[in-house]
Amino acid sequence: MSDHDLATSTAPAWLGGVRDSLPLLSGYIPVAVSFGLVATQAGFSSLETLAISALIYAGASQFVFVGMVAGGAPLWLAVAMTLLINLRHVVYAPNLAPWLPPSRWWPWLMHGLTDQVFALAHARLPQLAERQRVGWFCGAALLAWLSWIAGSLLGAIAGEWLMAQWPLLGEVMPFALPALFLVLVVPRFTSPRWALALCVCIAAALAFTLGGLANVGIPLAAALGGLCFFTLRAPRLPGAHR
Amino acid sequence: MSVELWIALLAGALGTYLIRLLPLLWMQRRLRHSRERAGTESMPAWLGVLGPMMIAAVLGVSLVPRVPDATGWIATLVGLAATLLTWRRTRSLGLPVIVGVATFGVMTLVRPMLG
């Protein structure tokens, strides 16, 4: 659906959110299945795995949490690491706030503000009419959350069997995430200044990940990109005053 | 799971939720104040830049293929090119992702022949 269609659509807003978040599922479900499998192998029951996915709901930190607990690390340290990894989420809501009309639902909906939902909402909310935004976010965030929970449960119950049956599926489907992020980032290449800063940011994040620092790499790469953006000056027009 | 572990889980969950919620409440208050005092900058410039940068950073992190050998990188690049070309034609969200995943899937299937 094009941007114009989205703004003038008469379909229920939540349905638009569900439709827009569908690409997330092919990225979420294989990772959630992996998490369910890892958690049960670490000694957590299916119910406990479900509780972790439903309540913490932050992929990378969940893997760290169960890994540290299974490895016998102090619980306070496991919690501290979980929060440290999720600290990058601190900039998400303020970036969306200008497009959130008053509603008592927003505080509750913030539980669903993952990296992917933020990226989607940051691109889509400005294109929607104000009255559609709560419904859209509700549809998108709920589908993503439920798919994460369902995938985790599936992984806990039948993860080993699934991985043995369709090993290629687990390798191919997660490509939906870089594909989706690319589609969300490309419209931001609006000037050489933005293009250079975004390229620096992407390259830095890639380098951090290859160096084994994926989680710390996200805020660091974003900060580097931001630094690049503010260091580069937009070309001044002849005769323009400083 | 022991009571201590449940408490740790709830602490991790509550902390993560507050990391997502509290900045929203702060920003909403700031926006309300700026509306009352017209002309005040509502959103700090650095925050407006950091949003797109975070998305770009998540893209960078997700680019590393599961099998990071030469053919894995080629499959990733070809998949991204297919995504980009479809986006240029359709300017939509879903179809470019579907085409990208399908292309990446085909590249993954033929990878043993390339390698």
JSON list of C-alpha atoms in Angstrom, two decimals, chain A residues 52 55-56 78 82 130 140 147 151 159 166 174 210 238:
[
{"chain": "A", "resi": 52, "resn": "ILE", "atom": "CA", "xyz": [10.14, -14.56, 29.94]},
{"chain": "A", "resi": 55, "resn": "LEU", "atom": "CA", "xyz": [7.14, -10.10, 30.20]},
{"chain": "A", "resi": 56, "resn": "ILE", "atom": "CA", "xyz": [10.69, -9.10, 29.21]},
{"chain": "A", "resi": 78, "resn": "ALA", "atom": "CA", "xyz": [21.64, -11.27, 34.99]},
{"chain": "A", "resi": 82, "resn": "THR", "atom": "CA", "xyz": [19.28, -7.49, 30.70]},
{"chain": "A", "resi": 130, "resn": "GLU", "atom": "CA", "xyz": [-4.26, 11.25, 14.17]},
{"chain": "A", "resi": 140, "resn": "ALA", "atom": "CA", "xyz": [1.19, -3.72, 14.85]},
{"chain": "A", "resi": 147, "resn": "SER", "atom": "CA", "xyz": [4.05, -13.84, 17.40]},
{"chain": "A", "resi": 151, "resn": "GLY", "atom": "CA", "xyz": [7.24, -18.62, 18.51]},
{"chain": "A", "resi": 159, "resn": "GLY", "atom": "CA", "xyz": [12.04, -26.53, 18.64]},
{"chain": "A", "resi": 166, "resn": "TRP", "atom": "CA", "xyz": [13.26, -27.36, 8.12]},
{"chain": "A", "resi": 174, "resn": "PRO", "atom": "CA", "xyz": [15.29, -13.99, 9.32]},
{"chain": "A", "resi": 210, "resn": "LEU", "atom": "CA", "xyz": [31.51, -8.66, 13.31]},
{"chain": "A", "resi": 238, "resn": "PRO", "atom": "CA", "xyz": [25.90, 32.18, -1.68]}
]
